[in-house]
PDB file of C-alpha atoms and ligand atoms in Angstrom:
ATOM      1  CA  MET Z 107      31.389 -31.618   3.789  1.00  0.00           C
ATOM      2  CA  LYS Z 108      28.322 -29.383   3.982  1.00  0.00           C
ATOM      3  CA  LYS Z 109      28.941 -27.417   0.832  1.00  0.00           C
ATOM      4  CA  VAL Z 110      25.415 -26.213   0.075  1.00  0.00           C
ATOM      5  CA  GLU Z 111      24.529 -25.525   3.689  1.00  0.00           C
ATOM      6  CA  THR Z 112      27.727 -23.500   4.083  1.00  0.00           C
ATOM      7  CA  TYR Z 113      26.874 -21.590   0.902  1.00  0.00           C
ATOM      8  CA  LEU Z 114      23.331 -20.850   2.116  1.00  0.00           C
ATOM      9  CA  ASN Z 115      24.570 -19.666   5.492  1.00  0.00           C
ATOM     10  CA  GLN Z 116      27.185 -17.440   3.896  1.00  0.00           C
ATOM     11  CA  LYS Z 117      24.631 -15.884   1.566  1.00  0.00           C
ATOM     12  CA  ILE Z 118      22.191 -15.365   4.444  1.00  0.00           C
ATOM     13  CA  SER Z 119      24.820 -13.589   6.495  1.00  0.00           C
ATOM     14  CA  GLU Z 120      25.874 -11.463   3.514  1.00  0.00           C
ATOM     15  CA  LYS Z 121      22.399 -10.502   2.323  1.00  0.00           C
ATOM     16  CA  GLY Z 122      20.232 -10.817   5.443  1.00  0.00           C
ATOM     17  CA  CYS Z 123      17.636 -12.787   3.478  1.00  0.00           C
ATOM     18  CA  ILE Z 124      18.075 -14.899   0.359  1.00  0.00           C
ATOM     19  CA  HIS Z 125      15.731 -15.873  -2.447  1.00  0.00           C
ATOM     20  CA  ILE Z 126      15.209 -19.434  -3.612  1.00  0.00           C
ATOM     21  CA  ALA Z 127      13.337 -20.178  -6.827  1.00  0.00           C
ATOM     22  CA  LEU Z 128      11.127 -23.264  -6.652  1.00  0.00           C
ATOM     23  CA  ILE Z 129      10.850 -25.062  -9.962  1.00  0.00           C
ATOM     24  CA  ASP Z 130       8.246 -27.782 -10.352  1.00  0.00           C
ATOM     25  CA  PRO Z 131       9.242 -30.615 -12.727  1.00  0.00           C
ATOM     26  CA  ASP Z 132       5.582 -30.797 -13.830  1.00  0.00           C
ATOM     27  CA  LYS Z 133       5.535 -27.230 -14.999  1.00  0.00           C
ATOM     28  CA  CYS Z 134       8.972 -26.586 -16.435  1.00  0.00           C
ATOM     29  CA  ASP Z 135      10.161 -28.006 -19.718  1.00  0.00           C
ATOM     30  CA  PRO Z 136      13.806 -29.062 -19.212  1.00  0.00           C
ATOM     31  CA  ALA Z 137      14.585 -27.453 -22.570  1.00  0.00           C
ATOM     32  CA  GLN Z 138      13.650 -24.063 -21.058  1.00  0.00           C
ATOM     33  CA  ALA Z 139      15.555 -24.699 -17.834  1.00  0.00           C
ATOM     34  CA  PRO Z 140      19.024 -23.437 -18.870  1.00  0.00           C
ATOM     35  CA  ASN Z 141      17.652 -20.098 -19.987  1.00  0.00           C
ATOM     36  CA  MET Z 142      15.428 -19.830 -16.942  1.00  0.00           C
ATOM     37  CA  ALA Z 143      18.380 -20.539 -14.640  1.00  0.00           C
ATOM     38  CA  THR Z 144      20.562 -17.943 -16.354  1.00  0.00           C
ATOM     39  CA  GLU Z 145      17.814 -15.321 -16.068  1.00  0.00           C
ATOM     40  CA  ALA Z 146      17.087 -16.179 -12.436  1.00  0.00           C
ATOM     41  CA  LYS Z 147      20.732 -15.876 -11.486  1.00  0.00           C
ATOM     42  CA  LYS Z 148      20.982 -12.568 -13.320  1.00  0.00           C
ATOM     43  CA  VAL Z 149      18.185 -11.056 -11.219  1.00  0.00           C
ATOM     44  CA  GLY Z 150      19.716 -12.311  -7.981  1.00  0.00           C
ATOM     45  CA  THR Z 151      18.256 -15.701  -7.058  1.00  0.00           C
ATOM     46  CA  ASP Z 152      20.576 -17.598  -4.734  1.00  0.00           C
ATOM     47  CA  ALA Z 153      19.535 -21.219  -5.272  1.00  0.00           C
ATOM     48  CA  PHE Z 154      16.975 -23.498  -6.879  1.00  0.00           C
ATOM     49  CA  MET Z 155      14.592 -25.893  -5.217  1.00  0.00           C
ATOM     50  CA  VAL Z 156      13.205 -28.687  -7.363  1.00  0.00           C
ATOM     51  CA  GLY Z 157      10.085 -30.634  -6.449  1.00  0.00           C
ATOM     52  CA  GLY Z 158       6.460 -30.380  -5.412  1.00  0.00           C
ATOM     53  CA  SER Z 159       3.762 -32.312  -3.604  1.00  0.00           C
ATOM     54  CA  THR Z 160       2.266 -33.959  -6.670  1.00  0.00           C
ATOM     55  CA  SER Z 161       5.281 -33.674  -8.978  1.00  0.00           C
ATOM     56  CA  LEU Z 162       6.697 -36.125 -11.402  1.00  0.00           C
ATOM     57  CA  GLY Z 163       9.914 -37.761 -10.260  1.00  0.00           C
ATOM     58  CA  GLY Z 164      12.710 -39.838 -11.725  1.00  0.00           C
ATOM     59  CA  GLU Z 165      14.063 -38.673 -15.057  1.00  0.00           C
ATOM     60  CA  PHE Z 166      11.785 -35.621 -15.036  1.00  0.00           C
ATOM     61  CA  VAL Z 167      13.638 -34.341 -11.983  1.00  0.00           C
ATOM     62  CA  ASP Z 168      17.022 -35.462 -13.358  1.00  0.00           C
ATOM     63  CA  ASN Z 169      16.539 -33.636 -16.649  1.00  0.00           C
ATOM     64  CA  LEU Z 170      15.267 -30.475 -15.029  1.00  0.00           C
ATOM     65  CA  ILE Z 171      18.254 -30.316 -12.680  1.00  0.00           C
ATOM     66  CA  ARG Z 172      20.697 -30.926 -15.506  1.00  0.00           C
ATOM     67  CA  GLY Z 173      19.067 -28.119 -17.445  1.00  0.00           C
ATOM     68  CA  LEU Z 174      19.208 -25.695 -14.522  1.00  0.00           C
ATOM     69  CA  LYS Z 175      22.844 -26.566 -13.883  1.00  0.00           C
ATOM     70  CA  SER Z 176      23.827 -25.947 -17.457  1.00  0.00           C
ATOM     71  CA  GLY Z 177      22.330 -22.449 -17.250  1.00  0.00           C
ATOM     72  CA  ALA Z 178      23.705 -21.268 -13.898  1.00  0.00           C
ATOM     73  CA  ASP Z 179      26.203 -22.349 -11.279  1.00  0.00           C
ATOM     74  CA  LEU Z 180      23.727 -22.132  -8.401  1.00  0.00           C
ATOM     75  CA  PRO Z 181      22.968 -24.973  -5.984  1.00  0.00           C
ATOM     76  CA  THR Z 182      20.003 -27.212  -6.745  1.00  0.00           C
ATOM     77  CA  ILE Z 183      18.198 -28.454  -3.656  1.00  0.00           C
ATOM     78  CA  LEU Z 184      15.613 -31.206  -3.833  1.00  0.00           C
ATOM     79  CA  PHE Z 185      12.227 -30.478  -2.281  1.00  0.00           C
ATOM     80  CA  PRO Z 186      10.775 -33.950  -2.611  1.00  0.00           C
ATOM     81  CA  GLY Z 187       7.055 -34.537  -2.379  1.00  0.00           C
ATOM     82  CA  SER Z 188       7.758 -38.261  -2.342  1.00  0.00           C
ATOM     83  CA  LEU Z 189      10.580 -40.789  -2.673  1.00  0.00           C
ATOM     84  CA  PHE Z 190      10.411 -40.299  -6.443  1.00  0.00           C
ATOM     85  CA  GLY Z 191      11.783 -36.811  -5.991  1.00  0.00           C
ATOM     86  CA  ILE Z 192      15.344 -37.899  -5.157  1.00  0.00           C
ATOM     87  CA  SER Z 193      17.884 -37.280  -7.920  1.00  0.00           C
ATOM     88  CA  LYS Z 194      21.598 -38.015  -8.073  1.00  0.00           C
ATOM     89  CA  PHE Z 195      22.118 -34.817 -10.073  1.00  0.00           C
ATOM     90  CA  ALA Z 196      21.072 -32.543  -7.199  1.00  0.00           C
ATOM     91  CA  ASP Z 197      23.573 -30.834  -4.938  1.00  0.00           C
ATOM     92  CA  ALA Z 198      21.473 -31.233  -1.820  1.00  0.00           C
ATOM     93  CA  VAL Z 199      18.122 -32.335  -0.472  1.00  0.00           C
ATOM     94  CA  TRP Z 200      16.022 -30.663   2.175  1.00  0.00           C
ATOM     95  CA  PHE Z 201      15.892 -33.670   4.459  1.00  0.00           C
ATOM     96  CA  MET Z 202      12.530 -32.613   5.698  1.00  0.00           C
ATOM     97  CA  SER Z 203      10.119 -33.812   8.316  1.00  0.00           C
ATOM     98  CA  VAL Z 204       6.518 -32.586   8.226  1.00  0.00           C
ATOM     99  CA  LEU Z 205       6.413 -31.776  11.914  1.00  0.00           C
ATOM    100  CA  ASN Z 206       2.674 -31.227  12.168  1.00  0.00           C
ATOM    101  CA  SER Z 207       1.621 -34.208  10.087  1.00  0.00           C
ATOM    102  CA  THR Z 208      -0.784 -36.600  11.774  1.00  0.00           C
ATOM    103  CA  ASN Z 209       0.794 -39.525   9.936  1.00  0.00           C
ATOM    104  CA  SER Z 210       4.218 -40.722  11.042  1.00  0.00           C
ATOM    105  CA  TYR Z 211       5.052 -41.681   7.433  1.00  0.00           C
ATOM    106  CA  TYR Z 212       5.553 -37.963   6.692  1.00  0.00           C
ATOM    107  CA  ILE Z 213       7.471 -37.309   9.911  1.00  0.00           C
ATOM    108  CA  THR Z 214      10.031 -40.130   9.850  1.00  0.00           C
ATOM    109  CA  GLY Z 215       8.753 -42.991   7.662  1.00  0.00           C
ATOM    110  CA  ALA Z 216       9.543 -41.726   4.155  1.00  0.00           C
ATOM    111  CA  GLN Z 217      12.788 -40.289   5.526  1.00  0.00           C
ATOM    112  CA  ALA Z 218      13.935 -43.705   6.753  1.00  0.00           C
ATOM    113  CA  ILE Z 219      13.085 -45.339   3.434  1.00  0.00           C
ATOM    114  CA  GLY Z 220      14.761 -42.590   1.403  1.00  0.00           C
ATOM    115  CA  SER Z 221      17.868 -42.209   3.538  1.00  0.00           C
ATOM    116  CA  ARG Z 222      19.962 -44.923   1.894  1.00  0.00           C
ATOM    117  CA  MET Z 223      19.265 -43.538  -1.556  1.00  0.00           C
ATOM    118  CA  VAL Z 224      20.383 -40.078  -0.463  1.00  0.00           C
ATOM    119  CA  LYS Z 225      23.614 -41.585   0.852  1.00  0.00           C
ATOM    120  CA  ALA Z 226      24.191 -43.758  -2.210  1.00  0.00           C
ATOM    121  CA  TYR Z 227      23.705 -40.748  -4.499  1.00  0.00           C
ATOM    122  CA  ASN Z 228      26.022 -38.682  -2.308  1.00  0.00           C
ATOM    123  CA  VAL Z 229      23.503 -35.846  -2.146  1.00  0.00           C
ATOM    124  CA  GLU Z 230      24.042 -33.467   0.776  1.00  0.00           C
ATOM    125  CA  ALA Z 231      21.204 -33.791   3.310  1.00  0.00           C
ATOM    126  CA  ILE Z 232      20.158 -30.577   5.038  1.00  0.00           C
ATOM    127  CA  PRO Z 233      17.835 -31.162   8.002  1.00  0.00           C
ATOM    128  CA  LEU Z 234      14.660 -29.125   7.800  1.00  0.00           C
ATOM    129  CA  GLY Z 235      11.577 -28.950   9.971  1.00  0.00           C
ATOM    130  CA  TYR Z 236       8.558 -28.355   7.736  1.00  0.00           C
ATOM    131  CA  ILE Z 237       5.606 -26.672   9.392  1.00  0.00           C
ATOM    132  CA  ILE Z 238       2.388 -26.254   7.469  1.00  0.00           C
ATOM    133  CA  ILE Z 239       0.161 -23.296   8.149  1.00  0.00           C
ATOM    134  CA  SER Z 240      -3.528 -23.251   7.198  1.00  0.00           C
ATOM    135  CA  PRO Z 241      -4.795 -23.557   4.484  1.00  0.00           C
ATOM    136  CA  GLY Z 242      -1.679 -25.598   3.640  1.00  0.00           C
ATOM    137  CA  GLY Z 243      -2.441 -26.191  -0.041  1.00  0.00           C
ATOM    138  CA  THR Z 244      -1.673 -29.512  -1.656  1.00  0.00           C
ATOM    139  CA  ALA Z 245       1.298 -30.098   0.672  1.00  0.00           C
ATOM    140  CA  GLY Z 246      -1.026 -29.990   3.667  1.00  0.00           C
ATOM    141  CA  PHE Z 247      -3.542 -32.304   2.060  1.00  0.00           C
ATOM    142  CA  ILE Z 248      -1.005 -34.871   0.889  1.00  0.00           C
ATOM    143  CA  SER Z 249       0.978 -34.954   4.106  1.00  0.00           C
ATOM    144  CA  GLN Z 250      -2.142 -35.132   6.285  1.00  0.00           C
ATOM    145  CA  VAL Z 251      -1.346 -32.243   8.570  1.00  0.00           C
ATOM    146  CA  ASN Z 252      -3.027 -30.735  11.537  1.00  0.00           C
ATOM    147  CA  ALA Z 253      -2.411 -27.303  10.041  1.00  0.00           C
ATOM    148  CA  VAL Z 254      -1.312 -24.452  12.276  1.00  0.00           C
ATOM    149  CA  PRO Z 255      -4.103 -21.843  12.251  1.00  0.00           C
ATOM    150  CA  TYR Z 256      -3.137 -18.866  10.136  1.00  0.00           C
ATOM    151  CA  ASP Z 257      -3.792 -16.427  13.009  1.00  0.00           C
ATOM    152  CA  LYS Z 258      -1.983 -18.391  15.723  1.00  0.00           C
ATOM    153  CA  PRO Z 259       1.678 -17.482  15.274  1.00  0.00           C
ATOM    154  CA  GLU Z 260       2.557 -18.812  18.734  1.00  0.00           C
ATOM    155  CA  ALA Z 261       1.570 -22.304  17.606  1.00  0.00           C
ATOM    156  CA  ALA Z 262       3.954 -22.067  14.648  1.00  0.00           C
ATOM    157  CA  ALA Z 263       6.666 -20.736  16.933  1.00  0.00           C
ATOM    158  CA  ILE Z 264       6.601 -23.679  19.340  1.00  0.00           C
ATOM    159  CA  TYR Z 265       6.890 -26.131  16.449  1.00  0.00           C
ATOM    160  CA  ALA Z 266       9.801 -24.095  15.111  1.00  0.00           C
ATOM    161  CA  LEU Z 267      11.540 -24.052  18.485  1.00  0.00           C
ATOM    162  CA  ALA Z 268      11.023 -27.798  18.816  1.00  0.00           C
ATOM    163  CA  ALA Z 269      12.639 -28.183  15.374  1.00  0.00           C
ATOM    164  CA  GLN Z 270      15.640 -26.196  16.565  1.00  0.00           C
ATOM    165  CA  TYR Z 271      15.925 -28.277  19.719  1.00  0.00           C
ATOM    166  CA  MET Z 272      15.768 -31.435  17.608  1.00  0.00           C
ATOM    167  CA  GLY Z 273      18.764 -30.197  15.648  1.00  0.00           C
ATOM    168  CA  MET Z 274      17.054 -29.082  12.449  1.00  0.00           C
ATOM    169  CA  ARG Z 275      19.126 -26.229  11.152  1.00  0.00           C
ATOM    170  CA  PHE Z 276      16.387 -24.915   8.875  1.00  0.00           C
ATOM    171  CA  VAL Z 277      12.693 -24.450   9.557  1.00  0.00           C
ATOM    172  CA  TYR Z 278      10.221 -23.936   6.723  1.00  0.00           C
ATOM    173  CA  LEU Z 279       6.976 -22.077   7.333  1.00  0.00           C
ATOM    174  CA  GLU Z 280       4.786 -23.250   4.477  1.00  0.00           C
ATOM    175  CA  ARG Z 281       1.376 -21.811   3.685  1.00  0.00           C
ATOM    176  CA  GLY Z 282       0.892 -23.951   0.579  1.00  0.00           C
ATOM    177  CA  SER Z 283       1.946 -23.435  -3.007  1.00  0.00           C
ATOM    178  CA  GLY Z 284      -0.302 -21.088  -4.931  1.00  0.00           C
ATOM    179  CA  VAL Z 285      -2.482 -20.053  -1.973  1.00  0.00           C
ATOM    180  CA  ASP Z 286      -4.055 -16.600  -2.032  1.00  0.00           C
ATOM    181  CA  LEU Z 287      -1.930 -14.972   0.639  1.00  0.00           C
ATOM    182  CA  PRO Z 288       1.361 -15.755   2.389  1.00  0.00           C
ATOM    183  CA  ILE Z 289       1.776 -16.140   6.135  1.00  0.00           C
ATOM    184  CA  THR Z 290       1.690 -12.924   8.109  1.00  0.00           C
ATOM    185  CA  PRO Z 291       4.821 -10.928   8.938  1.00  0.00           C
ATOM    186  CA  THR Z 292       3.642 -11.183  12.563  1.00  0.00           C
ATOM    187  CA  MET Z 293       4.001 -14.949  12.421  1.00  0.00           C
ATOM    188  CA  VAL Z 294       7.562 -14.599  11.112  1.00  0.00           C
ATOM    189  CA  LYS Z 295       8.404 -12.114  13.875  1.00  0.00           C
ATOM    190  CA  ILE Z 296       7.024 -14.310  16.622  1.00  0.00           C
ATOM    191  CA  VAL Z 297       8.851 -17.370  15.295  1.00  0.00           C
ATOM    192  CA  LYS Z 298      12.115 -15.409  15.045  1.00  0.00           C
ATOM    193  CA  LYS Z 299      11.725 -14.156  18.597  1.00  0.00           C
ATOM    194  CA  LEU Z 300      11.711 -17.707  19.885  1.00  0.00           C
ATOM    195  CA  VAL Z 301      14.059 -19.397  17.421  1.00  0.00           C
ATOM    196  CA  ASN Z 302      17.544 -17.976  17.456  1.00  0.00           C
ATOM    197  CA  GLU Z 303      19.653 -20.635  15.761  1.00  0.00           C
ATOM    198  CA  SER Z 304      17.721 -22.365  12.989  1.00  0.00           C
ATOM    199  CA  LYS Z 305      17.282 -20.420   9.785  1.00  0.00           C
ATOM    200  CA  ILE Z 306      13.691 -19.551   8.869  1.00  0.00           C
ATOM    201  CA  VAL Z 307      12.499 -20.236   5.331  1.00  0.00           C
ATOM    202  CA  VAL Z 308       9.112 -18.840   4.274  1.00  0.00           C
ATOM    203  CA  GLY Z 309       7.042 -19.888   1.273  1.00  0.00           C
ATOM    204  CA  GLY Z 310       3.565 -20.218  -0.134  1.00  0.00           C
ATOM    205  CA  GLY Z 311       1.548 -17.462  -1.786  1.00  0.00           C
ATOM    206  CA  ILE Z 312       4.276 -14.819  -2.104  1.00  0.00           C
ATOM    207  CA  ARG Z 313       3.589 -12.955  -5.354  1.00  0.00           C
ATOM    208  CA  THR Z 314       4.417  -9.306  -4.824  1.00  0.00           C
ATOM    209  CA  LYS Z 315       7.353  -7.110  -3.961  1.00  0.00           C
ATOM    210  CA  GLU Z 316       5.455  -5.752  -0.931  1.00  0.00           C
ATOM    211  CA  GLN Z 317       4.779  -9.210   0.482  1.00  0.00           C
ATOM    212  CA  ALA Z 318       8.447 -10.157   0.048  1.00  0.00           C
ATOM    213  CA  ARG Z 319       9.542  -6.912   1.695  1.00  0.00           C
ATOM    214  CA  GLU Z 320       7.296  -7.386   4.736  1.00  0.00           C
ATOM    215  CA  ILE Z 321       8.347 -10.994   5.260  1.00  0.00           C
ATOM    216  CA  ALA Z 322      12.048 -10.154   4.889  1.00  0.00           C
ATOM    217  CA  GLN Z 323      11.652  -7.202   7.245  1.00  0.00           C
ATOM    218  CA  ALA Z 324       9.977  -9.463   9.792  1.00  0.00           C
ATOM    219  CA  GLY Z 325      13.139 -11.560   9.884  1.00  0.00           C
ATOM    220  CA  ALA Z 326      12.878 -14.384   7.334  1.00  0.00           C
ATOM    221  CA  ASP Z 327      16.266 -15.825   6.356  1.00  0.00           C
ATOM    222  CA  ALA Z 328      15.034 -17.187   3.019  1.00  0.00           C
ATOM    223  CA  ILE Z 329      11.998 -16.600   0.835  1.00  0.00           C
ATOM    224  CA  VAL Z 330      10.807 -19.199  -1.654  1.00  0.00           C
ATOM    225  CA  THR Z 331       8.648 -18.421  -4.659  1.00  0.00           C
ATOM    226  CA  GLY Z 332       7.359 -20.858  -7.234  1.00  0.00           C
ATOM    227  CA  THR Z 333       3.864 -20.037  -8.504  1.00  0.00           C
ATOM    228  CA  VAL Z 334       4.616 -16.424  -9.366  1.00  0.00           C
ATOM    229  CA  ILE Z 335       7.436 -17.568 -11.656  1.00  0.00           C
ATOM    230  CA  GLU Z 336       5.031 -19.939 -13.402  1.00  0.00           C
ATOM    231  CA  GLU Z 337       2.416 -17.189 -13.705  1.00  0.00           C
ATOM    232  CA  LYS Z 338       4.619 -14.296 -14.770  1.00  0.00           C
ATOM    233  CA  GLY Z 339       7.989 -15.695 -15.755  1.00  0.00           C
ATOM    234  CA  ILE Z 340      11.356 -14.746 -14.303  1.00  0.00           C
ATOM    235  CA  GLY Z 341      11.484 -11.271 -15.841  1.00  0.00           C
ATOM    236  CA  GLY Z 342       7.955 -10.407 -14.790  1.00  0.00           C
ATOM    237  CA  SER Z 343       8.295 -11.390 -11.167  1.00  0.00           C
ATOM    238  CA  LEU Z 344      11.643 -12.166  -9.648  1.00  0.00           C
ATOM    239  CA  ARG Z 345      13.454  -8.898 -10.124  1.00  0.00           C
ATOM    240  CA  GLU Z 346      10.745  -7.096  -8.141  1.00  0.00           C
ATOM    241  CA  ILE Z 347      10.476  -9.757  -5.469  1.00  0.00           C
ATOM    242  CA  ILE Z 348      14.222  -9.739  -4.915  1.00  0.00           C
ATOM    243  CA  ARG Z 349      14.177  -5.959  -4.736  1.00  0.00           C
ATOM    244  CA  GLY Z 350      11.428  -6.273  -2.112  1.00  0.00           C
ATOM    245  CA  ILE Z 351      13.615  -8.650  -0.100  1.00  0.00           C
ATOM    246  CA  GLU Z 352      16.525  -6.197  -0.235  1.00  0.00           C
ATOM    247  CA  GLU Z 353      14.312  -3.335   0.900  1.00  0.00           C
ATOM    248  CA  GLY Z 354      12.906  -5.449   3.725  1.00  0.00           C
ATOM    249  CA  VAL Z 355      16.372  -6.324   4.998  1.00  0.00           C
ATOM    250  CA  HIS Z 356      17.358  -2.687   4.767  1.00  0.00           C
ATOM    251  CA  ALA Z 357      14.301  -1.629   6.772  1.00  0.00           C
ATOM    252  CA  ARG Z 358      15.024  -4.367   9.323  1.00  0.00           C
ATOM    253  CA  GLN Z 359      18.499  -3.004   9.881  1.00  0.00           C
ATOM    254  CA  ALA Z 360      17.436   0.660  10.005  1.00  0.00           C
TER     255      ALA Z 360
HETATM  256  C1  LIG W 187       5.610 -24.113  -2.092  1.00  0.00           C
HETATM  257  O1  LIG W 187       6.419 -22.553  -0.518  1.00  0.00           O
HETATM  258  C2  LIG W 187       6.515 -22.969  -1.834  1.00  0.00           C
HETATM  259  O2  LIG W 187       5.994 -25.220  -1.407  1.00  0.00           O
HETATM  260  C3  LIG W 187       6.284 -21.858  -2.817  1.00  0.00           C
HETATM  261  O3  LIG W 187       4.945 -21.449  -2.873  1.00  0.00           O
HETATM  262  O4  LIG W 187       4.320 -21.662  -5.256  1.00  0.00           O
HETATM  263  O5  LIG W 187       3.036 -20.159  -3.753  1.00  0.00           O
HETATM  264  O6  LIG W 187       5.336 -19.558  -4.464  1.00  0.00           O
HETATM  265  P1  LIG W 187       4.382 -20.667  -4.154  1.00  0.00           P
END
């Protein structure tokens, strides 16, 4: 049963674009997690992603997820930077392939090795094509990508369409955690024009209400923010970003 995927799809069709809060086990004390989760839910976050390219794994991920779950009944989705990022306490895992990696380990190798653990833990696997746009941040460096140029949206779009044709129901356009600026709304529009089935997730460098509004208006189905929460806290960032998403969806429908 695809419980989390069904939930995400329902929320996307209700809201037009959802918000997912990315929490890095390196940067969040599990003792703070319950309160953080309660606050994030209060301002309208729809789910949590847990992980990061250079993150700690094992019990650090376990404890963080348990903390988040005790604070809010929202799905926790693993965003593993490595095999250490798999936790039996998560509701789901983005079963992701770095489509523009130059190293097959990041396209299918780690996935093959991790697959039995995901099954044994009974964590829902959600197929996701991960496309890294220049500069790509740490994710791009670690997964050895041939990054899509920032100003070549058509190149991102053909990777996204290939992901759809390969059966990946979600496509993630990643600019890199903590980068200066997110991908352009034009890139989102051009991807959406070509990809009509897979849901489009956008992340990397989104820090302001305006950026969230433009990306939602361009057609993103989900927006992920991590760094801004670390920099400004839930209260200082998420309420405005989620308001920006709502305004963007509204403008899209107008
Ligand atoms: C990183 O896309 C996510 O993988 C979120 O990026 O940390 O810049 O919000 P930020």
